[in-house]
Amino acid sequence: MSNPYIRQLIEEHKMGFSLAQPFYTNQSVFDFEWKHIWKKYWLFAGTLADIPKPGDYFVYQLHNDSIVIIRGNKGEVFAHYNTCRHRGSLICLEERGNAPKLVCPYHQWVFEKDGTLFKARLMPDDFDKAKYGLHPVQVRVAEGFIFISLADNPPDFSVVERDFAPFLKPFKLNEAKLAFRKRYELRTNWKLVAENFRECYHCGPAHPEYCSAVIGANMKESAEPVLAEKKTVWQSKGLETETVDFTKNSFHFAIRYPLRPGVESYSLDGKKVAKPMGEHSDYDAGVLGMVVYPNFWMDAVSDYMWTMRLTATSPSTTILDLAWLVDGKAEEGIDYSIDRLIEFWKITGEQDWQLCENNFKGIESSRYTPGPYAPAELDVDRYIEWYIGRMKQGLLSNG
Ligand code: FES
Ligand SMILES: [Fe+2]
């Protein structure tokens, strides 16, 4: 029933303008997005630093699906639907923990980390345990980033792994340490957060701290001369500088851009906040930014990495899970302090969350009408083009 409605909304969308109100507020649009974007693409779940030891696990709630991501005995990462193969109970009830085996709290069926059924008490002798392993979820680890997909046939992820590897290798993410995590529950539509992160038209007025750190972010000065000079320096150190831009059907992006001369890190005073990560030997790697649609954003400087996992929970609610990663050998109190590590992104992020909530409230108005993008918002327009393309694809596959 919703398809003619969604078809009409898509047909009426005018490129170069923000989306119509129902794209942000309507439940049937959200349900359609869930089916054709969230359940079809790769979703960032977390990092290896979340589950450093065998048996460490975390649960990622995606709409009705609870997913367990668990570290195997040899460092592998497994992902399973958190639904018991007996009568369907949730197995892991805590969001994080460590379990040598996964034991269902209802009748105590026991599953291995890889999902195979190990023990089913009091079942008949001829019961075939091999048929009742946990339902698997597709999982890939790109350097230290864990991505899952709820699709049976997700898009090829090897291209993301290939493109991200040269950027990520110097960070030695498989040894990185999780220093801090923070969750925000926003009253906004998930796409408004994505849109906010695809433009810096708002940065000058909204982000004085960010603009102090990043040359060109205020749109009043050119970053080009510094970028040209830094590119040569970065290349001489073996740091990847070739931007991975979105193409028509791709869903990932990577870029390196310069900090303002003299700025060492993302911090309020511009000074370093931790020891350099991995193979970095100084504080001159600029900023590495990465995106994987629909839910992953990451920024890294020489001494720390900030990841954002975006989870849509309804048309009007979005959860953001932020994590700060440091070098695996960095010690709190000696090499970094949490306060200094998180101050920059806490301030900058909270400025953005406010903008995203304001944006949503305004869009709920009976008088909201789509408005034109500025030239500086070209990438938002491209994001919306990607989104509309996925929705059109959904209409086609829906018949
Ligand atoms: S529902 Fe899990 S053991 Fe019965
Ligand atoms: Fe922002």
Coordinates of C-alpha atoms and ligand atoms in Angstrom, one line a residue:
M1 CA 0.0 0.0 0.0
S2 CA 2.8 2.4 0.8
N3 CA 4.6 2.0 -2.6
P4 CA 2.3 4.4 -4.6
Y5 CA 2.8 7.0 -1.8
I6 CA 6.6 6.6 -1.8
R7 CA 6.7 6.5 -5.6
Q8 CA 4.9 9.8 -5.6
L9 CA 7.1 11.4 -3.0
I10 CA 10.2 10.3 -5.0
E11 CA 8.8 11.6 -8.3
E12 CA 8.0 14.9 -6.7
H13 CA 11.5 15.4 -5.2
K14 CA 13.3 18.2 -6.8
M15 CA 17.1 17.7 -6.9
G16 CA 19.0 20.7 -5.4
F17 CA 16.4 21.0 -2.7
S18 CA 16.0 19.5 0.7
L19 CA 13.6 16.5 1.0
A20 CA 9.9 16.9 1.6
Q21 CA 8.6 16.6 5.1
P22 CA 7.3 12.9 4.9
F23 CA 10.9 11.7 4.1
Y24 CA 11.8 12.9 7.6
T25 CA 8.6 12.2 9.6
N26 CA 6.5 9.4 8.0
Q27 CA 6.5 5.9 9.4
S28 CA 5.9 4.2 6.1
V29 CA 8.9 6.0 4.6
F30 CA 11.0 4.9 7.5
D31 CA 9.8 1.3 7.1
F32 CA 10.7 1.4 3.4
E33 CA 14.1 2.8 4.2
W34 CA 14.7 0.1 6.8
K35 CA 13.9 -2.6 4.3
H36 CA 15.8 -1.1 1.3
I37 CA 18.7 0.7 2.9
W38 CA 19.3 -0.5 6.5
K39 CA 18.7 -4.1 5.7
K40 CA 20.6 -4.1 2.4
Y41 CA 23.8 -2.3 3.2
W42 CA 26.8 -2.7 5.5
L43 CA 26.4 -1.2 8.9
F44 CA 29.2 -0.2 11.2
A45 CA 28.9 -2.1 14.4
G46 CA 32.0 -1.3 16.4
T47 CA 35.8 -1.9 16.5
L48 CA 38.0 -4.7 17.5
A49 CA 38.9 -2.5 20.5
D50 CA 35.3 -3.1 21.7
I51 CA 36.0 -6.9 22.0
P52 CA 39.7 -7.3 22.5
K53 CA 39.6 -10.8 24.1
P54 CA 38.1 -14.1 23.1
G55 CA 34.5 -14.3 24.3
D56 CA 34.1 -10.5 24.5
Y57 CA 30.8 -9.6 22.9
F58 CA 28.5 -6.7 22.4
V59 CA 24.9 -6.5 21.2
Y60 CA 23.7 -4.1 18.5
Q61 CA 20.0 -3.5 18.4
L62 CA 18.8 -2.8 14.9
H63 CA 15.0 -2.2 14.9
N64 CA 13.6 -5.7 15.8
D65 CA 16.8 -7.5 15.3
S66 CA 19.3 -7.8 18.2
I67 CA 22.7 -8.9 16.9
V68 CA 25.5 -10.4 19.0
I69 CA 29.0 -9.6 17.8
I70 CA 31.5 -11.9 19.6
R71 CA 35.3 -12.4 19.4
G72 CA 36.4 -16.0 18.7
N73 CA 39.3 -17.9 20.2
K74 CA 41.6 -17.1 17.4
G75 CA 40.7 -13.4 17.2
E76 CA 37.9 -14.0 14.6
V77 CA 34.7 -11.9 14.8
F78 CA 31.4 -13.7 14.6
A79 CA 28.0 -12.1 14.3
H80 CA 24.7 -13.9 15.1
Y81 CA 21.0 -13.0 15.4
N82 CA 20.4 -12.9 19.2
T83 CA 17.5 -15.3 19.0
C84 CA 17.7 -18.8 20.4
R85 CA 17.1 -21.7 18.0
H86 CA 15.0 -23.5 20.6
R87 CA 12.0 -21.2 21.1
G88 CA 13.5 -17.9 20.3
S89 CA 14.5 -16.2 23.5
L90 CA 17.0 -13.5 23.5
I91 CA 20.3 -15.1 24.5
C92 CA 22.6 -12.2 25.5
L93 CA 20.6 -9.9 27.7
E94 CA 23.4 -7.4 28.5
E95 CA 24.7 -5.0 25.9
R96 CA 28.3 -6.0 26.6
G97 CA 30.1 -8.8 28.3
N98 CA 32.3 -11.8 28.0
A99 CA 31.1 -15.3 27.6
P100 CA 33.1 -18.5 27.0
K101 CA 29.9 -19.9 25.5
L102 CA 26.5 -18.3 24.8
V103 CA 23.9 -19.8 27.1
C104 CA 20.2 -19.1 26.6
P105 CA 18.6 -18.0 29.8
Y106 CA 15.4 -19.8 29.1
H107 CA 16.1 -23.6 28.9
Q108 CA 19.9 -23.3 28.8
W109 CA 20.8 -24.4 25.3
V110 CA 24.5 -23.6 24.9
F111 CA 26.0 -22.2 21.7
E112 CA 29.7 -21.9 20.8
K113 CA 31.1 -18.4 19.9
D114 CA 30.9 -19.4 16.2
G115 CA 27.1 -20.0 16.7
T116 CA 27.1 -23.8 16.5
L117 CA 24.8 -25.5 19.1
F118 CA 27.1 -27.2 21.7
K119 CA 24.5 -28.6 24.1
A120 CA 20.7 -28.9 24.2
R121 CA 19.8 -30.5 27.5
L122 CA 17.3 -33.3 27.7
M123 CA 16.7 -33.5 24.0
P124 CA 16.3 -36.9 22.4
D125 CA 19.4 -38.9 21.5
D126 CA 18.7 -38.5 17.8
F127 CA 18.3 -34.7 18.0
D128 CA 20.5 -33.2 15.3
K129 CA 22.3 -30.3 16.9
A130 CA 23.9 -29.4 13.6
K131 CA 20.6 -28.1 12.3
Y132 CA 20.2 -25.6 15.1
G133 CA 23.1 -23.2 15.1
L134 CA 22.5 -19.5 15.6
H135 CA 21.4 -17.7 12.5
P136 CA 24.5 -16.0 11.1
V137 CA 24.9 -12.4 10.2
Q138 CA 27.4 -11.3 7.5
V139 CA 30.4 -9.7 9.1
R140 CA 33.6 -8.1 7.7
V141 CA 36.5 -6.5 9.6
A142 CA 38.2 -3.7 7.7
E143 CA 41.5 -3.2 9.5
G144 CA 39.9 -2.8 13.0
F145 CA 36.4 -1.7 11.9
I146 CA 33.6 -4.3 12.3
F147 CA 30.8 -4.0 9.7
I148 CA 27.8 -6.3 9.6
S149 CA 25.0 -6.7 7.0
L150 CA 21.5 -8.1 7.6
A151 CA 21.2 -8.7 3.8
D152 CA 21.6 -12.2 2.4
N153 CA 23.5 -10.8 -0.5
P154 CA 25.0 -7.5 0.6
P155 CA 27.0 -5.3 -1.8
D156 CA 30.6 -6.1 -2.4
F157 CA 32.6 -4.9 0.7
S158 CA 36.0 -5.8 -0.6
V159 CA 36.3 -2.5 -2.4
V160 CA 35.8 -0.6 0.9
E161 CA 38.4 -2.8 2.6
R162 CA 40.8 -2.2 -0.3
D163 CA 40.2 1.6 -0.4
F164 CA 40.4 2.1 3.4
A165 CA 43.4 -0.2 4.1
P166 CA 46.2 2.3 3.1
F167 CA 44.6 5.1 5.1
L168 CA 44.0 2.9 8.2
K169 CA 47.2 0.7 8.3
P170 CA 49.3 3.4 10.1
F171 CA 46.8 3.5 12.9
K172 CA 47.3 -0.2 13.8
L173 CA 43.7 -0.4 14.7
N174 CA 43.8 -4.1 15.5
E175 CA 45.9 -3.1 18.5
A176 CA 44.1 0.2 19.3
K177 CA 42.5 0.8 22.7
L178 CA 39.1 2.1 23.4
A179 CA 39.5 5.1 25.7
F180 CA 36.0 6.3 26.0
R181 CA 32.5 5.9 24.6
K182 CA 29.4 8.0 24.8
R183 CA 25.8 7.6 23.6
Y184 CA 23.4 10.4 22.5
E185 CA 19.7 9.8 21.9
L186 CA 18.5 12.5 19.6
R187 CA 15.1 13.6 18.6
T188 CA 15.8 13.9 14.9
N189 CA 15.7 11.9 11.7
W190 CA 18.8 9.9 10.9
K191 CA 19.3 11.6 7.5
L192 CA 19.5 15.0 9.1
V193 CA 22.6 13.9 11.0
A194 CA 24.1 12.5 7.8
E195 CA 23.2 15.7 5.9
N196 CA 24.8 17.8 8.7
F197 CA 28.0 15.8 8.3
R198 CA 28.2 16.3 4.6
E199 CA 28.6 20.0 4.6
C200 CA 30.5 22.8 6.3
Y201 CA 28.3 25.6 5.3
H202 CA 27.2 25.7 9.0
C203 CA 30.8 25.4 10.4
G204 CA 31.7 29.0 10.5
P205 CA 28.8 30.2 12.6
A206 CA 28.3 26.9 14.5
H207 CA 31.7 25.5 15.2
P208 CA 34.3 28.1 16.4
E209 CA 36.5 25.4 17.9
Y210 CA 36.4 23.2 14.8
C211 CA 37.2 26.2 12.6
S212 CA 40.2 27.1 14.8
A213 CA 41.6 23.6 14.2
V214 CA 40.7 23.1 10.5
I215 CA 41.8 25.5 7.9
G216 CA 39.1 26.4 5.4
A217 CA 36.2 25.1 7.5
N218 CA 34.9 28.6 7.9
M219 CA 34.6 29.0 4.1
K220 CA 36.4 32.3 4.4
E221 CA 39.9 31.1 3.5
S222 CA 41.4 28.6 1.1
A223 CA 43.0 25.5 2.4
E224 CA 44.5 24.8 -1.0
P225 CA 48.1 26.1 -0.5
V226 CA 48.4 24.3 2.9
L227 CA 46.9 21.2 1.4
A228 CA 49.3 21.2 -1.5
E229 CA 52.3 21.6 0.8
K230 CA 51.1 19.0 3.3
K231 CA 50.3 16.4 0.6
T232 CA 54.0 16.3 -0.4
V233 CA 55.0 15.9 3.3
W234 CA 52.4 13.2 3.9
Q235 CA 53.4 11.3 0.7
S236 CA 57.0 11.4 1.8
K237 CA 55.9 9.7 5.0
G238 CA 54.0 7.0 3.1
L239 CA 50.6 8.4 4.2
E240 CA 47.7 7.9 1.8
T241 CA 46.5 11.2 0.3
E242 CA 44.3 10.1 -2.6
T243 CA 40.6 10.9 -1.8
V244 CA 38.2 8.1 -2.2
D245 CA 35.1 10.0 -3.5
F246 CA 31.6 8.7 -3.7
T247 CA 30.7 7.4 -7.1
K248 CA 27.3 6.8 -8.5
N249 CA 26.6 3.6 -6.6
S250 CA 29.3 3.5 -4.1
F251 CA 28.7 4.0 -0.4
H252 CA 32.1 4.8 1.1
F253 CA 34.4 7.8 1.2
A254 CA 37.8 8.7 2.6
I255 CA 39.8 11.9 2.6
R256 CA 42.8 13.4 4.3
Y257 CA 42.8 17.2 4.9
P258 CA 45.1 19.6 6.8
L259 CA 44.8 21.0 10.2
R260 CA 45.6 24.7 10.6
P261 CA 49.4 25.2 10.6
G262 CA 50.7 24.8 14.1
V263 CA 47.7 22.7 15.2
E264 CA 48.8 19.2 16.3
S265 CA 45.5 17.6 17.1
Y266 CA 41.7 18.0 17.5
S267 CA 41.9 19.8 20.9
L268 CA 40.7 23.1 22.2
D269 CA 44.2 24.5 22.4
G270 CA 45.5 22.8 19.3
K271 CA 48.1 20.8 21.2
K272 CA 48.4 17.0 21.1
V273 CA 46.2 15.0 23.5
A274 CA 47.8 11.5 23.4
K275 CA 50.8 9.7 22.0
P276 CA 50.8 9.2 18.2
M277 CA 48.7 6.2 17.2
G278 CA 50.3 3.1 15.7
E279 CA 53.0 3.9 13.2
H280 CA 52.6 7.6 13.3
S281 CA 55.8 9.2 14.7
D282 CA 54.7 12.8 14.9
Y283 CA 51.5 15.0 15.0
D284 CA 51.5 16.0 11.3
A285 CA 49.1 13.5 9.6
G286 CA 46.3 16.1 9.3
V287 CA 42.8 14.7 9.6
L288 CA 41.6 11.4 8.1
G289 CA 37.9 11.4 7.5
M290 CA 35.8 8.3 6.5
V291 CA 32.2 7.6 5.8
V292 CA 30.3 4.5 5.0
Y293 CA 26.6 5.0 4.2
P294 CA 24.2 4.7 5.9
N295 CA 25.7 4.7 9.5
F296 CA 29.4 5.3 9.8
W297 CA 31.5 8.5 10.3
M298 CA 35.1 8.6 11.5
D299 CA 37.7 11.3 12.0
A300 CA 41.2 10.6 13.0
V301 CA 44.2 12.8 13.8
S302 CA 47.7 11.5 14.5
D303 CA 47.0 10.8 18.1
Y304 CA 43.4 9.6 18.3
M305 CA 40.4 8.4 16.3
W306 CA 36.8 9.3 16.8
T307 CA 34.1 7.0 15.4
M308 CA 30.3 7.6 15.2
R309 CA 27.8 4.8 14.8
L310 CA 24.4 6.2 13.8
T311 CA 21.3 4.1 14.4
A312 CA 17.9 5.1 13.2
T313 CA 15.3 4.0 15.7
S314 CA 12.2 5.7 14.3
P315 CA 11.5 8.6 11.9
S316 CA 12.0 11.0 14.8
T317 CA 14.7 9.3 16.9
T318 CA 18.3 8.5 16.3
I319 CA 21.0 7.0 18.5
L320 CA 24.6 8.1 18.1
D321 CA 27.3 5.9 19.6
L322 CA 30.6 7.7 19.8
A323 CA 34.0 6.1 20.6
W324 CA 37.4 7.6 21.1
L325 CA 40.3 5.3 20.3
V326 CA 44.0 5.7 21.2
D327 CA 47.2 3.8 20.6
G328 CA 47.2 0.3 22.1
K329 CA 50.0 1.2 24.4
A330 CA 48.7 4.6 25.5
E331 CA 48.0 4.7 29.3
E332 CA 45.4 6.9 30.8
G333 CA 46.9 9.4 33.2
I334 CA 50.3 9.1 31.6
D335 CA 49.8 9.4 27.8
Y336 CA 46.3 11.0 27.8
S337 CA 43.5 12.2 30.0
I338 CA 39.9 11.5 29.1
D339 CA 38.9 15.1 29.6
R340 CA 41.3 16.4 27.0
L341 CA 40.8 13.5 24.7
I342 CA 37.1 14.0 24.3
E343 CA 36.7 17.8 24.8
F344 CA 37.0 18.8 21.1
W345 CA 34.4 16.3 19.7
K346 CA 32.1 16.6 22.7
I347 CA 31.8 20.3 22.1
T348 CA 31.7 20.1 18.3
G349 CA 29.4 17.1 18.3
E350 CA 26.9 18.6 20.8
Q351 CA 26.8 21.8 18.6
D352 CA 25.8 19.5 15.7
W353 CA 23.3 17.4 17.7
Q354 CA 21.5 20.7 18.6
L355 CA 21.4 21.8 15.0
C356 CA 20.0 18.4 13.9
E357 CA 17.3 18.5 16.6
N358 CA 16.4 22.1 15.6
N359 CA 16.3 21.1 12.0
F360 CA 13.9 18.3 12.7
K361 CA 11.6 20.5 14.8
G362 CA 11.4 23.1 12.1
I363 CA 10.7 20.4 9.4
E364 CA 7.8 19.2 11.5
S365 CA 6.1 22.6 11.0
S366 CA 2.9 22.6 8.8
R367 CA 4.6 25.3 6.8
Y368 CA 7.9 23.6 6.1
T369 CA 8.8 23.5 2.4
P370 CA 12.0 22.1 0.8
G371 CA 14.6 24.8 0.4
P372 CA 17.5 25.2 -2.0
Y373 CA 21.0 23.9 -1.3
A374 CA 23.9 26.4 -1.3
P375 CA 26.9 25.7 -3.6
A376 CA 28.8 24.8 -0.4
E377 CA 26.2 22.0 0.2
L378 CA 26.9 20.1 -3.0
D379 CA 27.8 17.0 -1.1
V380 CA 24.4 17.1 0.7
D381 CA 22.8 17.1 -2.7
R382 CA 25.0 14.1 -3.7
Y383 CA 24.0 12.3 -0.5
I384 CA 20.3 12.9 -1.2
E385 CA 20.9 11.7 -4.8
W386 CA 22.4 8.5 -3.3
Y387 CA 19.4 8.2 -1.0
I388 CA 16.8 8.8 -3.7
G389 CA 18.6 6.3 -5.9
R390 CA 18.4 3.6 -3.1
M391 CA 14.7 4.3 -2.6
K392 CA 14.1 4.1 -6.4
Q393 CA 16.0 0.8 -6.4
G394 CA 13.7 -0.3 -3.5
L395 CA 10.6 0.5 -5.6
L396 CA 12.0 -1.6 -8.5
S397 CA 12.8 -4.6 -6.4
N398 CA 9.4 -4.3 -4.6
G399 CA 7.8 -4.9 -8.0
Ligands
FES1 S1 14.4 -20.6 24.2 FE1 16.5 -20.8 24.4 S2 16.8 -22.7 25.4 FE2 14.6 -22.5 25.2
FE2 FE 28.9 20.3 12.2

